[in-house]
Structures are given as C-alpha cells and as structure tokens.
Amino acid sequence: MSQSEPKHVYYFDNNATTRVAPEVVDAMIPFLRDFWGNPSSAYAFGAQVHGHVEKAREQVAALINADPKEVVFTSCGTESNNSAINSALFMNPGKKHVITTKVEHSANINFGEFLQKKGYDVTYLPVESDGSLDVHLLEKSIRPDTAIVSVMMANNETGVIFPIAEIAAICRSKGVLCHTDAVQVPGKLKIDVKELGVDFLSLSAHKLHAPKGVGMLYIKRRTKFQPYLIGGHQERGRRGGTESVANIVAFGRAADLAVASLHDENTRVRALRDRLENFILTNIPNTVRNGNKEHRLPNTANIAFDFVEAEAILLLLDGLGICASSGSACTTGSLAPSHVLMAMGLPPMRARGSVRFSLGIYNTEEEVDYLIKHLPGLIQRLRDISPLNPEHPDNETYDIEAAREKHETDLAEAKREEETVAA
Ligand code: PLP
C-alpha cells in the first residue's frame, strides 16, 4: 500500500470501526517503542508496564461503572461474547439451552449455530417490524434448562436499543445468567452495569476510537467463570495469553474519551444524523427508515432505497470517497440480504437496497453537505437503469404490503410456537 498522504475520506461507517483518536495514538506509542516489557515479569521493567495495564483497567471499569476486578481484557468483542456464553454452559452442565435474538451480530448467531451442532438448543427470538423485542416473549422462552440469555444492547445495523435492565431483571428472577453485547454503545449511551444488572457485558475497543485487537468482558463479582482461552495466569486466571499492553493502554485512554464525548454524540452527532436522514426521506422518493425512530443510537441511520441495490449505491459512493455500508462489515461479501432486516420482515429486495450511515465525533457539517449533494443524483442514475424500478420497461416490482403482512403472520406464528414450547 502506498504511504502517500491519504485522500480525505468521508467516513459514515463508524459502526464498522472508528478512527483511532490522536490522543489514543499518543497514549499507546510509548508502549510500542519504550516500555515493551511483559507485564507478568517480576523485574521493574515488566512491573511498571503492569501498572499501566491496571490503570487502563480502572479507566475501562469507570466507563461502565464496574469494579476494575470485574474487567477482563480480551482480543475483541467476538471473543467476549463467545467467552460469556461458553462459560455459562460449562458452569451449568445440566443446562443446554441458550436464548438470543435473530438480530445479533454474527459473533452470537454463528456461535449459536456452532453450539447447536454440538447438541445445545438455541432459541433465536424474533423481532417486531421496527426491530424491537417483545420482552414478554423472551420471558416465556426461558426454560428450566436455560443457562444464559444473551441480547445485544444496541443493534449495529439499525441502532435499535433493547431494554437490557428489564431483560436482566427477568433473568435474575428466573435464576438465569444474562449477557449483553454492548459493543456499539460506548460514547453513545451511558453504560452502568449496576443499573443494568447484567452478569456479563462485552465491549470492543475499535468501536470507540482505539485500535482493533482488544476487547473486554465484564464479569460481575462472584459469577463463576470458565476461561475460554486456557493458558497462563493473566487476567486473574480468567484469560490466558500475554496482555496486548499498547492496545490495552489505548483502550483505557479511549474509555476516558468516550465518557467525555457522550454529550457531543447526543447533541451535535445526533443533529447531523437527523439532518442527513430527514434530507433523504424528504428529498429522495421511495426511501424508508429501517428501525424504530426513537429507541435507537444517536449516530445510526439505516435507509432503504427502493428499486436499487445497496451494493451499487456503495460502489458509486466509494468512487466519491464516501464510506457507508449495507449490514455489518463482518457479513460483507455474502450475497444474502441482511439477517437483521430480514428478521424485521423487510422484503428481500428492500433489504438489499438498504444502506447504513453511521456517524461519529469526527464527522462535520461539510461532510454531510457533500453526501447530501451527491446522493439524490446518484440514486436517480441507478434507478434509471434498474429493472426493479416500476418505470423501467423490464420492471420486476414487488409487493411491500404483502411482505409486511407476511411478516406479521410469521411473527404471530413464531410467538404462538414459542409460547406452546414454553407452556
Ligand atoms: N457485536 C457487535 C454488535 C458488533 O457490531 C461487532 C462488530 O462489528 C461485534 C460484536 C464484534 O466485535 P469485534 O470486531 O471486536 O470482534
């Protein structure tokens, strides 16, 4: 790759990953260049590094109002999710059932499928057409052999927020462990593990302006835990492997910044997102917001552009230096429409025409102006040549109302089935 000065990137994909904050780069560099000792070593050169890992643990704990001892550093959000579910099953050998949702990140969906192959039973709860979750259904799905309920705090594709405190209270009342994947949340919403009442919570540093390759699992005090990575005594025996010191220090600094940026995300970034979304919905015909308008992250807009393929939109946007995405970065390359939008009952063609714009603290008014200037013409150009367009001679229209009705029927059927199983 060329080392020349990069072109300006109009980055609207902050749910995929975020730019490493300059303050975070400054904080981590000494641990790459000068203080590269092993934090487990007994001599001073290692011990001083250990002190910085512990300081980062305090910073990350403060972000979620946890005790530093409850914080275990991992390599990523995926590892944190897998570790929590794995531990719940290992520590409760008589319990073979896991509850999650159909709209989780592939870190949960694919792990669930792996567990099913190993003989476990996994319930993937359906969602309503606005992406919200029926908590009553969740409660009914809990069985005597349920080991853990794992529900994300906010969805990475639509930004829709789930009521984790309510879910955790249900789990407690039924003696079931509760995990939440809060990877998309830091800096956007306050996270307080005591208010949430969860047993496990996952974070990933690269979503909050720190580098990739480090994550965290919160494990509530006194929760029995089986390490997922078995090795040395690092992380108080809860995760083997030499700590990625520079990344952990970076995570700590980013945690401080995330607390400080909560206000900006909820005022300026929210206003930018709303401006972009309102512009699209009012100026580009046949566009629809996917997901509940109110209960969602302040930075995310997921919009369906009917009669065009999102991949074509993204390609043309890329040519203009604009980054956005359709679905999760982890499913890029798959031709299937987003599993999240499909679970919300969107017709496949509408799901295939949906684009996620996720903003962040480095976005400016000028960048939104640039996107707004180019988007309507770009969509029109694609619609002019799209056989999905009703005005195109080779039109293949689809019936959105019929698809919505089908989702309602399927959802009612799924709920009836769950309730029958639970009864
Ligand atoms: N959970 C959610 C909601 C995510 O958005 C992501 C990343 O996109 C992950 C988990 C996985 O995190 P990581 O990339 O750190 O493994």
Short mmCIF file of C-alpha atoms and ligand atoms in Angstrom, two decimals:
data_model
loop_
_atom_site.label_atom_id
_atom_site.label_comp_id
_atom_site.label_asym_id
_atom_site.label_seq_id
_atom_site.Cartn_x
_atom_site.Cartn_y
_atom_site.Cartn_z
CA MET A 1 0.00 0.00 0.00
CA SER A 2 1.28 3.48 -0.85
CA GLN A 3 2.48 5.59 2.08
CA SER A 4 1.48 8.88 0.43
CA GLU A 5 -0.89 11.29 2.19
CA PRO A 6 -4.35 9.68 2.23
CA LYS A 7 -7.21 11.38 0.38
CA HIS A 8 -9.95 12.81 2.54
CA VAL A 9 -12.35 10.03 3.47
CA TYR A 10 -15.98 10.92 4.06
CA TYR A 11 -16.44 8.30 6.72
CA PHE A 12 -20.04 7.36 7.57
CA ASP A 13 -19.32 3.83 8.79
CA ASN A 14 -18.50 4.29 12.46
CA ASN A 15 -20.44 1.18 13.47
CA ALA A 16 -17.97 -0.89 11.44
CA THR A 17 -14.91 0.64 13.06
CA THR A 18 -13.69 4.04 14.15
CA ARG A 19 -10.67 6.21 13.54
CA VAL A 20 -8.09 5.85 16.31
CA ALA A 21 -8.18 9.14 18.21
CA PRO A 22 -4.88 11.08 18.08
CA GLU A 23 -4.85 11.19 21.91
CA VAL A 24 -5.12 7.40 21.90
CA VAL A 25 -2.23 7.01 19.45
CA ASP A 26 -0.12 9.26 21.70
CA ALA A 27 -1.00 7.19 24.75
CA MET A 28 -0.06 3.85 23.19
CA ILE A 29 3.16 4.72 21.35
CA PRO A 30 5.47 4.61 24.44
CA PHE A 31 4.30 1.02 24.99
CA LEU A 32 5.37 0.01 21.49
CA ARG A 33 8.64 1.92 21.49
CA ASP A 34 10.00 2.08 25.04
CA PHE A 35 8.01 0.12 27.60
CA TRP A 36 7.71 -3.20 25.86
CA GLY A 37 8.29 -5.46 28.86
CA ASN A 38 5.99 -8.32 29.74
CA PRO A 39 3.56 -7.21 32.47
CA SER A 40 3.89 -10.61 34.14
CA SER A 41 7.68 -10.32 34.55
CA ALA A 42 8.96 -9.87 38.09
CA TYR A 43 11.62 -7.20 37.38
CA ALA A 44 10.85 -3.47 37.40
CA PHE A 45 10.87 -3.14 33.59
CA GLY A 46 7.88 -5.51 33.46
CA ALA A 47 6.21 -4.40 36.67
CA GLN A 48 5.94 -0.79 35.53
CA VAL A 49 4.10 -1.96 32.44
CA HIS A 50 1.77 -3.96 34.66
CA GLY A 51 0.87 -0.73 36.46
CA HIS A 52 -0.29 0.80 33.17
CA VAL A 53 -2.43 -2.22 32.34
CA GLU A 54 -4.07 -1.82 35.73
CA LYS A 55 -4.62 1.89 35.16
CA ALA A 56 -6.36 1.07 31.84
CA ARG A 57 -8.49 -1.47 33.68
CA GLU A 58 -9.64 1.29 36.02
CA GLN A 59 -10.43 3.58 33.08
CA VAL A 60 -12.47 0.91 31.27
CA ALA A 61 -14.21 -0.04 34.53
CA ALA A 62 -15.16 3.62 35.04
CA LEU A 63 -16.75 3.70 31.57
CA ILE A 64 -19.27 1.05 32.64
CA ASN A 65 -19.35 1.75 36.42
CA ALA A 66 -17.75 -1.60 37.26
CA ASP A 67 -15.10 -2.58 39.76
CA PRO A 68 -11.72 -2.93 37.97
CA LYS A 69 -11.56 -6.55 39.19
CA GLU A 70 -14.68 -7.26 37.14
CA VAL A 71 -12.92 -6.27 33.88
CA VAL A 72 -11.19 -8.97 31.80
CA PHE A 73 -9.31 -7.81 28.70
CA THR A 74 -9.87 -9.97 25.62
CA SER A 75 -8.86 -9.69 21.97
CA CYS A 76 -12.21 -8.43 20.60
CA GLY A 77 -15.97 -8.25 21.04
CA THR A 78 -16.40 -11.63 19.38
CA GLU A 79 -14.15 -13.32 21.93
CA SER A 80 -16.00 -11.61 24.78
CA ASN A 81 -19.41 -12.80 23.54
CA ASN A 82 -18.19 -16.35 22.91
CA SER A 83 -16.47 -16.47 26.33
CA ALA A 84 -19.57 -15.40 28.27
CA ILE A 85 -21.85 -17.96 26.61
CA ASN A 86 -19.24 -20.70 26.77
CA SER A 87 -18.70 -20.11 30.49
CA ALA A 88 -22.42 -20.14 31.28
CA LEU A 89 -22.78 -23.54 29.58
CA PHE A 90 -19.63 -25.00 31.11
CA MET A 91 -20.54 -23.89 34.63
CA ASN A 92 -24.10 -25.23 34.35
CA PRO A 93 -23.57 -28.63 32.76
CA GLY A 94 -27.19 -29.66 33.24
CA LYS A 95 -28.43 -26.69 31.24
CA LYS A 96 -28.30 -26.99 27.47
CA HIS A 97 -30.41 -24.05 26.32
CA VAL A 98 -29.31 -20.56 25.22
CA ILE A 99 -31.60 -17.65 24.31
CA THR A 100 -30.51 -14.92 21.94
CA THR A 101 -32.18 -12.95 19.13
CA LYS A 102 -32.35 -13.16 15.38
CA VAL A 103 -30.71 -9.75 15.03
CA GLU A 104 -27.49 -10.30 16.98
CA HIS A 105 -24.09 -9.80 15.44
CA SER A 106 -22.64 -12.87 13.73
CA ALA A 107 -20.43 -13.22 16.85
CA ASN A 108 -23.56 -14.61 18.51
CA ILE A 109 -25.56 -16.03 15.62
CA ASN A 110 -22.71 -18.15 14.28
CA PHE A 111 -21.58 -19.19 17.75
CA GLY A 112 -25.17 -20.29 18.40
CA GLU A 113 -25.11 -22.38 15.24
CA PHE A 114 -21.83 -23.94 16.36
CA LEU A 115 -23.39 -24.80 19.73
CA GLN A 116 -26.40 -26.35 18.00
CA LYS A 117 -24.04 -28.64 16.10
CA LYS A 118 -22.58 -29.67 19.47
CA GLY A 119 -26.02 -30.63 20.74
CA TYR A 120 -27.13 -27.46 22.52
CA ASP A 121 -30.53 -25.90 21.96
CA VAL A 122 -30.57 -22.23 20.92
CA THR A 123 -33.64 -20.01 20.68
CA TYR A 124 -33.30 -17.04 18.34
CA LEU A 125 -36.06 -14.65 19.34
CA PRO A 126 -37.88 -12.87 16.51
CA VAL A 127 -38.23 -9.06 16.45
CA GLU A 128 -41.05 -6.70 15.54
CA SER A 129 -41.08 -4.85 12.22
CA ASP A 130 -39.41 -1.81 13.86
CA GLY A 131 -36.60 -4.04 15.17
CA SER A 132 -37.80 -4.01 18.78
CA LEU A 133 -38.00 -7.05 21.02
CA ASP A 134 -41.07 -8.46 22.77
CA VAL A 135 -39.73 -8.87 26.32
CA HIS A 136 -42.83 -10.82 27.32
CA LEU A 137 -41.94 -13.42 24.67
CA LEU A 138 -38.37 -13.53 25.98
CA GLU A 139 -39.66 -14.24 29.47
CA LYS A 140 -41.88 -17.04 28.19
CA SER A 141 -38.98 -18.59 26.30
CA ILE A 142 -36.90 -19.13 29.46
CA ARG A 143 -36.94 -22.80 30.42
CA PRO A 144 -35.66 -24.72 33.44
CA ASP A 145 -32.65 -25.75 31.31
CA THR A 146 -31.83 -22.23 30.07
CA ALA A 147 -28.23 -21.41 31.00
CA ILE A 148 -27.95 -17.87 29.63
CA VAL A 149 -29.84 -15.12 27.82
CA SER A 150 -27.62 -13.07 25.50
CA VAL A 151 -29.23 -9.97 23.97
CA MET A 152 -27.39 -7.04 22.44
CA MET A 153 -27.79 -3.60 23.98
CA ALA A 154 -27.99 -1.80 20.63
CA ASN A 155 -28.12 -3.19 17.13
CA ASN A 156 -25.16 -2.48 14.88
CA GLU A 157 -27.25 -2.21 11.70
CA THR A 158 -30.29 -0.21 12.78
CA GLY A 159 -29.10 1.26 16.10
CA VAL A 160 -32.28 -0.05 17.77
CA ILE A 161 -31.85 -0.27 21.56
CA PHE A 162 -33.07 -3.21 23.62
CA PRO A 163 -34.30 -2.86 27.26
CA ILE A 164 -31.41 -4.70 28.92
CA ALA A 165 -32.22 -3.69 32.52
CA GLU A 166 -35.70 -5.18 32.12
CA ILE A 167 -34.31 -8.33 30.50
CA ALA A 168 -31.67 -8.75 33.22
CA ALA A 169 -34.32 -8.39 35.93
CA ILE A 170 -36.35 -11.17 34.30
CA CYS A 171 -33.25 -13.38 34.11
CA ARG A 172 -32.44 -12.74 37.78
CA SER A 173 -35.95 -13.64 38.84
CA LYS A 174 -35.61 -16.94 36.96
CA GLY A 175 -32.06 -17.72 38.08
CA VAL A 176 -30.64 -17.46 34.55
CA LEU A 177 -27.41 -15.67 33.62
CA CYS A 178 -27.70 -12.55 31.47
CA HIS A 179 -25.14 -11.30 28.96
CA THR A 180 -25.33 -8.20 26.81
CA ASP A 181 -23.25 -7.32 23.78
CA ALA A 182 -22.78 -3.57 24.31
CA VAL A 183 -20.15 -3.24 21.58
CA GLN A 184 -22.00 -0.44 19.78
CA VAL A 185 -22.84 1.58 22.86
CA PRO A 186 -19.83 3.32 24.49
CA GLY A 187 -19.72 7.04 23.89
CA LYS A 188 -23.27 6.96 22.55
CA LEU A 189 -25.27 5.95 25.63
CA LYS A 190 -24.33 5.74 29.28
CA ILE A 191 -23.44 2.21 30.38
CA ASP A 192 -23.88 1.38 34.05
CA VAL A 193 -23.56 -2.31 34.81
CA LYS A 194 -25.08 -1.82 38.25
CA GLU A 195 -28.20 -0.22 36.80
CA LEU A 196 -28.34 -2.83 34.03
CA GLY A 197 -27.92 -5.72 36.46
CA VAL A 198 -26.26 -8.00 33.89
CA ASP A 199 -23.80 -10.78 34.73
CA PHE A 200 -21.66 -10.28 31.59
CA LEU A 201 -21.16 -7.38 29.20
CA SER A 202 -18.95 -7.18 26.09
CA LEU A 203 -17.09 -4.22 24.60
CA SER A 204 -14.68 -3.85 21.69
CA ALA A 205 -12.10 -1.07 21.68
CA HIS A 206 -12.10 -0.42 17.93
CA LYS A 207 -15.66 0.90 18.11
CA LEU A 208 -14.59 3.69 20.45
CA HIS A 209 -11.58 5.20 18.72
CA ALA A 210 -8.97 2.70 19.92
CA PRO A 211 -7.17 0.09 17.78
CA LYS A 212 -8.51 -3.26 16.68
CA GLY A 213 -7.40 -6.33 18.59
CA VAL A 214 -8.59 -5.60 22.12
CA GLY A 215 -11.92 -6.06 23.82
CA MET A 216 -13.32 -6.52 27.27
CA LEU A 217 -15.64 -8.84 29.12
CA TYR A 218 -17.27 -7.55 32.29
CA ILE A 219 -17.86 -10.42 34.68
CA LYS A 220 -19.99 -9.48 37.68
CA ARG A 221 -18.32 -10.16 41.03
CA ARG A 222 -18.80 -13.70 42.30
CA THR A 223 -20.02 -15.01 38.92
CA LYS A 224 -18.43 -18.41 38.36
CA PHE A 225 -16.31 -18.22 35.24
CA GLN A 226 -14.66 -20.75 32.97
CA PRO A 227 -11.89 -19.18 30.85
CA TYR A 228 -12.31 -19.54 27.10
CA LEU A 229 -8.58 -19.19 26.42
CA ILE A 230 -6.74 -21.55 28.72
CA GLY A 231 -3.11 -20.75 29.40
CA GLY A 232 -1.19 -18.54 31.82
CA HIS A 233 -2.47 -16.78 34.92
CA GLN A 234 -3.08 -13.49 33.21
CA GLU A 235 -6.28 -11.56 33.95
CA ARG A 236 -6.54 -13.18 37.40
CA GLY A 237 -6.73 -16.59 35.78
CA ARG A 238 -9.71 -15.68 33.61
CA ARG A 239 -7.98 -15.36 30.21
CA GLY A 240 -4.67 -16.88 29.22
CA GLY A 241 -2.30 -15.01 26.90
CA THR A 242 0.19 -12.18 27.36
CA GLU A 243 -1.70 -8.90 27.56
CA SER A 244 -1.64 -6.70 24.47
CA VAL A 245 -0.27 -3.84 26.52
CA ALA A 246 -0.23 -0.99 23.99
CA ASN A 247 -3.76 -1.85 22.88
CA ILE A 248 -4.99 -2.08 26.46
CA VAL A 249 -3.45 1.29 27.34
CA ALA A 250 -5.12 2.69 24.21
CA PHE A 251 -8.45 1.19 25.26
CA GLY A 252 -8.13 2.88 28.66
CA ARG A 253 -7.47 6.29 27.12
CA ALA A 254 -10.34 5.78 24.65
CA ALA A 255 -12.66 4.90 27.54
CA ASP A 256 -11.95 8.31 29.11
CA LEU A 257 -12.64 10.00 25.77
CA ALA A 258 -15.88 8.02 25.30
CA VAL A 259 -17.22 9.35 28.59
CA ALA A 260 -16.26 12.87 27.51
CA SER A 261 -17.87 12.51 24.05
CA LEU A 262 -21.30 11.36 25.29
CA HIS A 263 -22.63 14.91 25.11
CA ASP A 264 -21.29 15.56 21.60
CA GLU A 265 -22.72 12.26 20.29
CA ASN A 266 -26.13 13.05 21.73
CA THR A 267 -26.32 16.64 20.52
CA ARG A 268 -24.12 17.50 17.52
CA VAL A 269 -23.75 14.00 16.04
CA ARG A 270 -27.45 13.26 16.58
CA ALA A 271 -28.34 16.53 14.80
CA LEU A 272 -26.04 15.64 11.88
CA ARG A 273 -27.61 12.16 11.62
CA ASP A 274 -31.12 13.64 11.76
CA ARG A 275 -30.26 16.22 9.12
CA LEU A 276 -28.93 13.54 6.79
CA GLU A 277 -31.87 11.21 7.43
CA ASN A 278 -34.53 13.91 7.06
CA PHE A 279 -32.93 15.12 3.86
CA ILE A 280 -33.00 11.65 2.34
CA LEU A 281 -36.54 10.84 3.44
CA THR A 282 -37.96 14.13 2.18
CA ASN A 283 -35.92 14.64 -0.98
CA ILE A 284 -35.37 11.17 -2.37
CA PRO A 285 -38.64 9.42 -3.23
CA ASN A 286 -39.26 5.80 -2.25
CA THR A 287 -36.97 5.81 0.77
CA VAL A 288 -37.87 4.45 4.19
CA ARG A 289 -36.13 4.41 7.58
CA ASN A 290 -35.46 0.90 8.89
CA GLY A 291 -35.87 0.56 12.64
CA ASN A 292 -37.57 2.37 15.47
CA LYS A 293 -37.07 6.12 15.20
CA GLU A 294 -36.90 6.92 18.93
CA HIS A 295 -35.25 3.94 20.63
CA ARG A 296 -32.02 3.89 18.72
CA LEU A 297 -28.45 5.09 18.89
CA PRO A 298 -27.94 8.78 18.10
CA ASN A 299 -25.47 8.12 15.27
CA THR A 300 -27.16 5.47 13.12
CA ALA A 301 -29.49 5.86 10.12
CA ASN A 302 -30.47 2.78 8.14
CA ILE A 303 -32.37 3.70 5.00
CA ALA A 304 -33.99 1.57 2.30
CA PHE A 305 -33.70 2.98 -1.22
CA ASP A 306 -36.36 1.09 -3.13
CA PHE A 307 -35.66 -0.16 -6.66
CA VAL A 308 -31.85 -0.12 -6.31
CA GLU A 309 -29.20 -2.47 -4.95
CA ALA A 310 -27.27 -1.16 -1.94
CA GLU A 311 -24.08 -2.66 -3.36
CA ALA A 312 -24.40 -0.37 -6.41
CA ILE A 313 -25.02 2.66 -4.20
CA LEU A 314 -21.99 1.83 -2.07
CA LEU A 315 -19.79 1.38 -5.12
CA LEU A 316 -20.71 4.80 -6.51
CA LEU A 317 -20.34 6.39 -3.06
CA ASP A 318 -16.91 4.78 -2.77
CA GLY A 319 -15.94 6.44 -6.04
CA LEU A 320 -16.70 9.78 -4.34
CA GLY A 321 -14.60 8.87 -1.29
CA ILE A 322 -17.70 8.20 0.83
CA CYS A 323 -17.76 5.15 3.12
CA ALA A 324 -21.05 3.61 4.22
CA SER A 325 -22.23 0.03 4.34
CA SER A 326 -25.06 -2.40 3.89
CA GLY A 327 -25.32 -4.51 7.01
CA SER A 328 -22.41 -5.49 9.15
CA ALA A 329 -18.81 -5.34 7.92
CA CYS A 330 -18.48 -8.92 9.17
CA THR A 331 -21.00 -10.16 6.59
CA THR A 332 -19.60 -8.19 3.63
CA GLY A 333 -19.10 -10.45 0.68
CA SER A 334 -22.18 -12.50 1.44
CA LEU A 335 -24.88 -12.08 -1.21
CA ALA A 336 -27.67 -12.78 1.25
CA PRO A 337 -29.64 -9.72 2.37
CA SER A 338 -29.04 -8.54 5.94
CA HIS A 339 -30.31 -11.08 8.50
CA VAL A 340 -31.31 -8.14 10.72
CA LEU A 341 -33.53 -6.50 8.11
CA MET A 342 -34.94 -9.87 7.06
CA ALA A 343 -35.83 -10.61 10.71
CA MET A 344 -37.72 -7.29 10.72
CA GLY A 345 -39.78 -8.61 7.83
CA LEU A 346 -38.43 -6.44 5.04
CA PRO A 347 -38.95 -7.93 1.59
CA PRO A 348 -35.56 -9.22 0.40
CA MET A 349 -35.40 -6.60 -2.31
CA ARG A 350 -35.96 -3.76 0.14
CA ALA A 351 -33.36 -5.26 2.45
CA ARG A 352 -30.94 -5.46 -0.48
CA GLY A 353 -31.49 -1.75 -1.17
CA SER A 354 -30.74 -0.67 2.40
CA VAL A 355 -27.72 1.37 3.42
CA ARG A 356 -26.42 2.09 6.90
CA PHE A 357 -24.91 5.51 7.58
CA SER A 358 -23.24 5.58 10.98
CA LEU A 359 -21.76 8.88 12.06
CA GLY A 360 -19.22 9.74 14.71
CA ILE A 361 -17.49 12.52 16.59
CA TYR A 362 -15.17 13.34 13.68
CA ASN A 363 -17.97 13.98 11.17
CA THR A 364 -18.61 17.59 10.21
CA GLU A 365 -21.46 19.60 8.67
CA GLU A 366 -19.36 19.93 5.49
CA GLU A 367 -19.10 16.17 5.16
CA VAL A 368 -22.86 15.78 5.45
CA ASP A 369 -23.25 18.60 2.87
CA TYR A 370 -21.01 16.64 0.49
CA LEU A 371 -23.01 13.44 0.92
CA ILE A 372 -26.34 15.24 0.57
CA LYS A 373 -25.10 17.00 -2.58
CA HIS A 374 -24.25 13.75 -4.36
CA LEU A 375 -26.80 11.24 -3.10
CA PRO A 376 -30.03 12.22 -4.94
CA GLY A 377 -28.39 12.27 -8.41
CA LEU A 378 -26.57 9.03 -7.71
CA ILE A 379 -29.78 7.25 -6.68
CA GLN A 380 -31.63 8.63 -9.70
CA ARG A 381 -28.90 7.41 -12.05
CA LEU A 382 -29.15 3.92 -10.59
CA ARG A 383 -32.94 3.91 -10.71
CA ASP A 384 -32.90 4.96 -14.36
CA ILE A 385 -31.12 1.74 -15.23
CA SER A 386 -32.70 -0.53 -12.62
CA PRO A 387 -35.10 -3.22 -13.78
CA LEU A 388 -36.61 -3.06 -10.27
CA ASN A 389 -37.89 0.44 -10.98
CA PRO A 390 -41.64 0.43 -11.84
CA GLU A 391 -40.89 2.95 -14.60
CA HIS A 392 -38.29 0.69 -16.20
CA PRO A 393 -39.51 -1.41 -19.15
CA ASP A 394 -38.16 -4.66 -17.59
CA ASN A 395 -39.71 -3.86 -14.24
CA GLU A 396 -39.99 -6.62 -11.61
CA THR A 397 -41.97 -4.90 -8.86
CA TYR A 398 -42.55 -6.48 -5.51
CA ASP A 399 -45.44 -6.06 -3.15
CA ILE A 400 -44.23 -4.40 0.04
CA GLU A 401 -47.62 -4.52 1.74
CA ALA A 402 -47.87 -8.26 1.11
CA ALA A 403 -44.38 -8.72 2.59
CA ARG A 404 -45.34 -6.71 5.68
CA GLU A 405 -48.47 -8.80 6.16
CA LYS A 406 -46.41 -11.97 5.77
CA HIS A 407 -44.01 -10.80 8.50
CA GLU A 408 -46.92 -10.07 10.86
CA THR A 409 -48.32 -13.57 10.24
CA ASP A 410 -44.90 -15.24 10.61
CA LEU A 411 -44.20 -13.32 13.83
CA ALA A 412 -47.57 -14.24 15.35
CA GLU A 413 -46.93 -17.87 14.36
CA ALA A 414 -43.41 -17.78 15.90
CA LYS A 415 -44.80 -16.33 19.13
CA ARG A 416 -47.52 -18.98 19.28
CA GLU A 417 -44.88 -21.68 18.79
CA GLU A 418 -42.59 -20.23 21.50
CA GLU A 419 -45.48 -19.99 23.92
CA THR A 420 -46.52 -23.56 23.20
CA VAL A 421 -42.95 -24.78 23.79
CA ALA A 422 -42.68 -22.70 26.97
CA ALA A 423 -46.06 -23.87 28.33
N1 PLP B 1 -21.06 -7.14 18.42
C1 PLP B 1 -21.47 -6.10 17.71
C2 PLP B 1 -22.82 -5.52 17.98
C3 PLP B 1 -20.67 -5.56 16.72
O1 PLP B 1 -21.09 -4.52 16.00
C4 PLP B 1 -19.40 -6.13 16.48
C5 PLP B 1 -18.51 -5.62 15.41
O2 PLP B 1 -18.97 -5.19 14.38
C6 PLP B 1 -19.02 -7.23 17.27
C7 PLP B 1 -19.87 -7.71 18.23
C8 PLP B 1 -17.69 -7.91 17.07
O3 PLP B 1 -16.66 -7.13 17.60
P1 PLP B 1 -15.15 -7.44 17.15
O4 PLP B 1 -15.00 -6.92 15.77
O5 PLP B 1 -14.33 -6.68 18.14
O6 PLP B 1 -14.96 -8.89 17.29
#
